[in-house]
Amino acid sequence: MMRPLVGAGVLLLSLSAASGFNYRGVTTRRLPTSATLLRGELARSSNGDAIISNADDALALLDEARALRAQASELQRQLDREKEERIRKEQAKVDSLIDALLFHGLNDAASGDDEAQRRSKQQLLHTEEQVASLLVSKRMNYEMVNQMFDRICEQSNRPQSIDSCSPLLSLLLDAACKVDCLERKDNPNKRWNHRVERDLRRKLFALGYGIRIEDVDEKNQVRAITGEKDIF
């Protein structure tokens, strides 16, 4: 009778051992799962902080870029104003030079409307000989005469050419021709290169075809350096 009891006890102990083993197995498997979840929460929290930090940095950089663009725009406006003022002063200087060289008694004709002033100016033009004398006495050079040439063309409001040019241009070029024809030893103005009229006639000829001679000369200089040739 004892043998069946022993068999039953052995069976019970085996089941208990097996049940205890399974419980420990389940608990040991759950521990890594909880740690993984905890690490995931920490990672998500860290990523969230990083995203907020990156967003703040991006906004700060955007604000800085806007401030720099505003500063650059203001600086550009200031440069434009300074450039316009410089051009205005240069134009006023050239206008004063034209009035002093080509006209006489201009202050007496300064009153009245624009048309009356224009007619008065035409009546007050210097003669060719007077302008040539002033070119010498005022020690003019090519650059100064060229500036007057450009300003007269700008104010004429119509295309200039050899066949049709402003009376002021014609007077200026004829006077320059007289000075060019002087012997160098007879010309006290050593700043005069004696090619002024020739160079300005060439420029006027090009203007008749809508060509800026300065662009042609610049292109020729580049070709002389690079050896570039026209391709026909």
mmCIF file of C-alpha atoms in Angstrom:
data_model
loop_
_atom_site.group_PDB
_atom_site.id
_atom_site.type_symbol
_atom_site.label_atom_id
_atom_site.label_comp_id
_atom_site.label_asym_id
_atom_site.label_seq_id
_atom_site.Cartn_x
_atom_site.Cartn_y
_atom_site.Cartn_z
ATOM 1 C CA MET A 1 0.000 0.000 0.000
ATOM 2 C CA MET A 2 2.942 2.313 0.525
ATOM 3 C CA ARG A 3 4.163 2.283 -3.024
ATOM 4 C CA PRO A 4 1.190 4.163 -4.553
ATOM 5 C CA LEU A 5 1.565 6.928 -1.950
ATOM 6 C CA VAL A 6 5.226 7.272 -2.737
ATOM 7 C CA GLY A 7 4.420 7.471 -6.395
ATOM 8 C CA ALA A 8 1.804 10.153 -5.823
ATOM 9 C CA GLY A 9 4.228 12.182 -3.669
ATOM 10 C CA VAL A 10 6.902 11.996 -6.245
ATOM 11 C CA LEU A 11 4.402 13.130 -8.871
ATOM 12 C CA LEU A 12 3.265 16.065 -6.692
ATOM 13 C CA LEU A 13 6.831 17.166 -6.004
ATOM 14 C CA SER A 14 7.584 16.991 -9.696
ATOM 15 C CA LEU A 15 4.562 19.177 -10.513
ATOM 16 C CA SER A 16 5.515 21.696 -7.807
ATOM 17 C CA ALA A 17 9.072 21.864 -9.030
ATOM 18 C CA ALA A 18 7.874 22.307 -12.539
ATOM 19 C CA SER A 19 5.382 25.018 -11.445
ATOM 20 C CA GLY A 20 8.066 26.883 -9.448
ATOM 21 C CA PHE A 21 10.446 26.804 -12.351
ATOM 22 C CA ASN A 22 7.853 28.210 -14.693
ATOM 23 C CA TYR A 23 7.027 31.102 -12.294
ATOM 24 C CA ARG A 24 10.655 32.084 -12.009
ATOM 25 C CA GLY A 25 10.965 31.869 -15.779
ATOM 26 C CA VAL A 26 8.035 34.211 -16.292
ATOM 27 C CA THR A 27 9.298 36.730 -13.731
ATOM 28 C CA THR A 28 12.785 36.726 -15.204
ATOM 29 C CA ARG A 29 11.372 37.336 -18.673
ATOM 30 C CA ARG A 30 9.231 40.276 -17.518
ATOM 31 C CA LEU A 31 12.174 42.210 -16.038
ATOM 32 C CA PRO A 32 13.877 42.968 -19.390
ATOM 33 C CA THR A 33 10.508 44.061 -20.816
ATOM 34 C CA SER A 34 10.025 46.684 -18.062
ATOM 35 C CA ALA A 35 13.599 47.947 -18.473
ATOM 36 C CA THR A 36 13.085 48.281 -22.221
ATOM 37 C CA LEU A 37 9.923 50.304 -21.688
ATOM 38 C CA LEU A 38 11.716 52.538 -19.221
ATOM 39 C CA ARG A 39 14.577 53.081 -21.620
ATOM 40 C CA GLY A 40 12.057 53.867 -24.386
ATOM 41 C CA GLU A 41 10.351 56.485 -22.226
ATOM 42 C CA LEU A 42 13.694 58.071 -21.391
ATOM 43 C CA ALA A 43 14.713 58.070 -25.059
ATOM 44 C CA ARG A 44 11.417 59.667 -26.099
ATOM 45 C CA SER A 45 11.803 62.300 -23.399
ATOM 46 C CA SER A 46 15.361 62.997 -24.504
ATOM 47 C CA ASN A 47 14.287 63.206 -28.165
ATOM 48 C CA GLY A 48 11.482 65.593 -27.232
ATOM 49 C CA ASP A 49 13.920 67.857 -25.397
ATOM 50 C CA ALA A 50 16.293 67.726 -28.384
ATOM 51 C CA ILE A 51 13.464 68.666 -30.785
ATOM 52 C CA ILE A 52 12.465 71.637 -28.609
ATOM 53 C CA SER A 53 16.086 72.717 -28.354
ATOM 54 C CA ASN A 54 16.558 72.444 -32.133
ATOM 55 C CA ALA A 55 13.364 74.430 -32.738
ATOM 56 C CA ASP A 56 14.568 77.195 -30.405
ATOM 57 C CA ASP A 57 17.932 77.286 -32.173
ATOM 58 C CA ALA A 58 16.213 77.476 -35.577
ATOM 59 C CA LEU A 59 14.015 80.393 -34.442
ATOM 60 C CA ALA A 60 17.036 82.195 -33.038
ATOM 61 C CA LEU A 61 18.918 81.744 -36.310
ATOM 62 C CA LEU A 62 15.872 82.939 -38.265
ATOM 63 C CA ASP A 63 15.630 86.088 -36.147
ATOM 64 C CA GLU A 64 19.346 86.697 -36.586
ATOM 65 C CA ALA A 65 19.053 86.255 -40.364
ATOM 66 C CA ARG A 66 16.154 88.729 -40.498
ATOM 67 C CA ALA A 67 18.154 91.273 -38.509
ATOM 68 C CA LEU A 68 21.158 90.840 -40.821
ATOM 69 C CA ARG A 69 18.957 91.268 -43.919
ATOM 70 C CA ALA A 70 17.483 94.448 -42.439
ATOM 71 C CA GLN A 71 20.969 95.788 -41.732
ATOM 72 C CA ALA A 72 22.129 94.887 -45.254
ATOM 73 C CA SER A 73 19.081 96.607 -46.796
ATOM 74 C CA GLU A 74 19.675 99.756 -44.768
ATOM 75 C CA LEU A 75 23.354 99.748 -45.699
ATOM 76 C CA GLN A 76 22.466 99.356 -49.400
ATOM 77 C CA ARG A 77 20.013 102.255 -49.182
ATOM 78 C CA GLN A 78 22.678 104.401 -47.557
ATOM 79 C CA LEU A 79 25.190 103.491 -50.271
ATOM 80 C CA ASP A 80 22.614 104.305 -52.958
ATOM 81 C CA ARG A 81 21.931 107.699 -51.369
ATOM 82 C CA GLU A 82 25.644 108.453 -51.164
ATOM 83 C CA LYS A 83 26.122 107.396 -54.790
ATOM 84 C CA GLU A 84 23.238 109.581 -55.956
ATOM 85 C CA GLU A 85 24.607 112.528 -53.994
ATOM 86 C CA ARG A 86 28.071 112.000 -55.459
ATOM 87 C CA ILE A 87 26.638 111.848 -58.987
ATOM 88 C CA ARG A 88 24.571 114.971 -58.337
ATOM 89 C CA LYS A 89 27.648 116.871 -57.162
ATOM 90 C CA GLU A 90 29.680 115.710 -60.168
ATOM 91 C CA GLN A 91 26.896 116.748 -62.530
ATOM 92 C CA ALA A 92 26.620 120.151 -60.857
ATOM 93 C CA LYS A 93 30.377 120.590 -61.193
ATOM 94 C CA VAL A 94 30.297 119.734 -64.918
ATOM 95 C CA ASP A 95 27.264 121.972 -65.476
ATOM 96 C CA SER A 96 29.139 124.851 -63.863
ATOM 97 C CA LEU A 97 32.138 124.130 -66.089
ATOM 98 C CA ILE A 98 29.947 124.147 -69.228
ATOM 99 C CA ASP A 99 28.362 127.458 -68.232
ATOM 100 C CA ALA A 100 31.750 129.050 -67.559
ATOM 101 C CA LEU A 101 33.300 127.774 -70.797
ATOM 102 C CA LEU A 102 30.517 128.166 -73.344
ATOM 103 C CA PHE A 103 28.434 131.085 -72.055
ATOM 104 C CA HIS A 104 29.055 134.606 -70.849
ATOM 105 C CA GLY A 105 26.890 136.910 -68.697
ATOM 106 C CA LEU A 106 24.774 133.925 -67.705
ATOM 107 C CA ASN A 107 23.660 135.346 -64.349
ATOM 108 C CA ASP A 108 21.819 138.213 -66.079
ATOM 109 C CA ALA A 109 19.744 135.707 -68.052
ATOM 110 C CA ALA A 110 18.929 133.407 -65.136
ATOM 111 C CA SER A 111 15.420 134.775 -64.509
ATOM 112 C CA GLY A 112 12.269 133.819 -66.427
ATOM 113 C CA ASP A 113 10.884 130.512 -67.646
ATOM 114 C CA ASP A 114 12.940 127.635 -69.100
ATOM 115 C CA GLU A 115 12.257 128.582 -72.719
ATOM 116 C CA ALA A 116 13.352 132.174 -72.125
ATOM 117 C CA GLN A 117 16.513 130.940 -70.405
ATOM 118 C CA ARG A 118 17.260 128.631 -73.340
ATOM 119 C CA ARG A 119 16.924 131.479 -75.855
ATOM 120 C CA SER A 120 19.031 133.750 -73.661
ATOM 121 C CA LYS A 121 21.734 131.092 -73.436
ATOM 122 C CA GLN A 122 21.849 130.738 -77.194
ATOM 123 C CA GLN A 123 22.352 134.481 -77.488
ATOM 124 C CA LEU A 124 25.111 134.380 -74.850
ATOM 125 C CA LEU A 125 27.250 131.675 -76.405
ATOM 126 C CA HIS A 126 30.947 132.367 -76.567
ATOM 127 C CA THR A 127 32.621 132.386 -79.935
ATOM 128 C CA GLU A 128 34.818 129.538 -81.079
ATOM 129 C CA GLU A 129 37.955 131.636 -80.457
ATOM 130 C CA GLN A 130 36.799 132.563 -76.958
ATOM 131 C CA VAL A 131 36.118 128.945 -76.033
ATOM 132 C CA ALA A 132 39.501 127.861 -77.424
ATOM 133 C CA SER A 133 41.203 130.565 -75.369
ATOM 134 C CA LEU A 134 39.399 129.381 -72.234
ATOM 135 C CA LEU A 135 40.391 125.764 -72.905
ATOM 136 C CA VAL A 136 43.997 126.906 -72.789
ATOM 137 C CA SER A 137 43.787 129.408 -69.938
ATOM 138 C CA LYS A 138 41.747 127.103 -67.674
ATOM 139 C CA ARG A 139 44.213 124.282 -68.347
ATOM 140 C CA MET A 140 41.553 121.874 -69.592
ATOM 141 C CA ASN A 141 42.424 118.317 -70.560
ATOM 142 C CA TYR A 142 40.700 115.511 -72.444
ATOM 143 C CA GLU A 143 38.921 114.097 -69.385
ATOM 144 C CA MET A 144 37.310 117.440 -68.536
ATOM 145 C CA VAL A 145 36.209 118.079 -72.115
ATOM 146 C CA ASN A 146 34.906 114.503 -72.365
ATOM 147 C CA GLN A 147 32.801 115.024 -69.234
ATOM 148 C CA MET A 148 31.283 118.145 -70.790
ATOM 149 C CA PHE A 149 30.680 116.201 -74.015
ATOM 150 C CA ASP A 150 28.792 113.446 -72.140
ATOM 151 C CA ARG A 151 26.764 115.915 -70.093
ATOM 152 C CA ILE A 152 25.683 117.904 -73.164
ATOM 153 C CA CYS A 153 24.601 114.652 -74.857
ATOM 154 C CA GLU A 154 22.675 113.639 -71.743
ATOM 155 C CA GLN A 155 20.830 116.952 -71.500
ATOM 156 C CA SER A 156 20.059 117.228 -75.210
ATOM 157 C CA ASN A 157 17.322 114.550 -74.947
ATOM 158 C CA ARG A 158 17.913 113.397 -78.519
ATOM 159 C CA PRO A 159 20.432 111.165 -80.319
ATOM 160 C CA GLN A 160 23.644 112.897 -81.316
ATOM 161 C CA SER A 161 25.579 112.206 -84.512
ATOM 162 C CA ILE A 162 28.069 113.809 -86.877
ATOM 163 C CA ASP A 163 25.255 114.976 -89.150
ATOM 164 C CA SER A 164 22.985 116.201 -86.369
ATOM 165 C CA CYS A 165 24.492 117.366 -83.109
ATOM 166 C CA SER A 166 23.782 119.978 -80.474
ATOM 167 C CA PRO A 167 25.093 123.527 -81.146
ATOM 168 C CA LEU A 168 26.922 123.276 -77.844
ATOM 169 C CA LEU A 169 28.698 120.100 -78.983
ATOM 170 C CA SER A 170 29.580 121.684 -82.286
ATOM 171 C CA LEU A 171 31.025 124.749 -80.536
ATOM 172 C CA LEU A 172 32.994 122.599 -78.073
ATOM 173 C CA LEU A 173 34.474 120.381 -80.795
ATOM 174 C CA ASP A 174 35.382 123.277 -83.073
ATOM 175 C CA ALA A 175 37.142 125.045 -80.217
ATOM 176 C CA ALA A 176 38.969 121.834 -79.281
ATOM 177 C CA CYS A 177 40.112 121.539 -82.905
ATOM 178 C CA LYS A 178 41.638 125.009 -82.717
ATOM 179 C CA VAL A 179 43.634 124.065 -79.633
ATOM 180 C CA ASP A 180 44.671 120.742 -81.198
ATOM 181 C CA CYS A 181 46.100 122.677 -84.153
ATOM 182 C CA LEU A 182 48.380 124.726 -81.946
ATOM 183 C CA GLU A 183 52.026 123.785 -81.885
ATOM 184 C CA ARG A 184 52.913 122.143 -78.600
ATOM 185 C CA LYS A 185 55.566 124.756 -77.919
ATOM 186 C CA ASP A 186 52.980 127.495 -78.476
ATOM 187 C CA ASN A 187 50.403 125.942 -76.171
ATOM 188 C CA PRO A 188 50.981 126.884 -72.497
ATOM 189 C CA ASN A 189 48.449 124.233 -71.460
ATOM 190 C CA LYS A 190 50.713 121.200 -71.142
ATOM 191 C CA ARG A 191 47.767 119.042 -70.025
ATOM 192 C CA TRP A 192 46.344 119.130 -73.554
ATOM 193 C CA ASN A 193 47.196 116.023 -75.593
ATOM 194 C CA HIS A 194 46.349 117.581 -79.031
ATOM 195 C CA ARG A 195 44.028 114.653 -79.914
ATOM 196 C CA VAL A 196 40.909 115.865 -78.099
ATOM 197 C CA GLU A 197 38.847 116.872 -81.136
ATOM 198 C CA ARG A 198 39.829 113.731 -83.065
ATOM 199 C CA ASP A 199 38.847 111.392 -80.223
ATOM 200 C CA LEU A 200 35.560 113.170 -79.556
ATOM 201 C CA ARG A 201 34.642 113.201 -83.263
ATOM 202 C CA ARG A 202 35.226 109.455 -83.295
ATOM 203 C CA LYS A 203 32.976 109.126 -80.244
ATOM 204 C CA LEU A 204 30.272 111.274 -81.874
ATOM 205 C CA PHE A 205 30.449 109.178 -85.057
ATOM 206 C CA ALA A 206 29.889 105.990 -83.010
ATOM 207 C CA LEU A 207 26.937 107.576 -81.179
ATOM 208 C CA GLY A 208 25.252 108.091 -84.551
ATOM 209 C CA TYR A 209 25.086 104.284 -84.828
ATOM 210 C CA GLY A 210 24.082 103.738 -81.210
ATOM 211 C CA ILE A 211 27.562 102.571 -80.184
ATOM 212 C CA ARG A 212 29.395 103.594 -77.032
ATOM 213 C CA ILE A 213 33.016 103.964 -78.018
ATOM 214 C CA GLU A 214 34.103 103.207 -74.435
ATOM 215 C CA ASP A 215 32.605 99.711 -74.737
ATOM 216 C CA VAL A 216 34.478 99.149 -78.008
ATOM 217 C CA ASP A 217 37.774 100.330 -76.531
ATOM 218 C CA GLU A 218 37.308 98.140 -73.454
ATOM 219 C CA LYS A 219 36.587 95.093 -75.618
ATOM 220 C CA ASN A 220 39.664 95.802 -77.734
ATOM 221 C CA GLN A 221 41.803 96.023 -74.614
ATOM 222 C CA VAL A 222 40.527 92.649 -73.427
ATOM 223 C CA ARG A 223 41.254 91.126 -76.821
ATOM 224 C CA ALA A 224 44.759 92.562 -76.790
ATOM 225 C CA ILE A 225 45.390 90.811 -73.466
ATOM 226 C CA THR A 226 43.668 87.494 -74.179
ATOM 227 C CA GLY A 227 44.430 87.244 -77.894
ATOM 228 C CA GLU A 228 40.734 86.678 -78.659
ATOM 229 C CA LYS A 229 39.683 87.156 -82.263
ATOM 230 C CA ASP A 230 36.356 87.782 -83.972
ATOM 231 C CA ILE A 231 34.578 84.685 -85.244
ATOM 232 C CA PHE A 232 32.749 85.310 -88.500
#
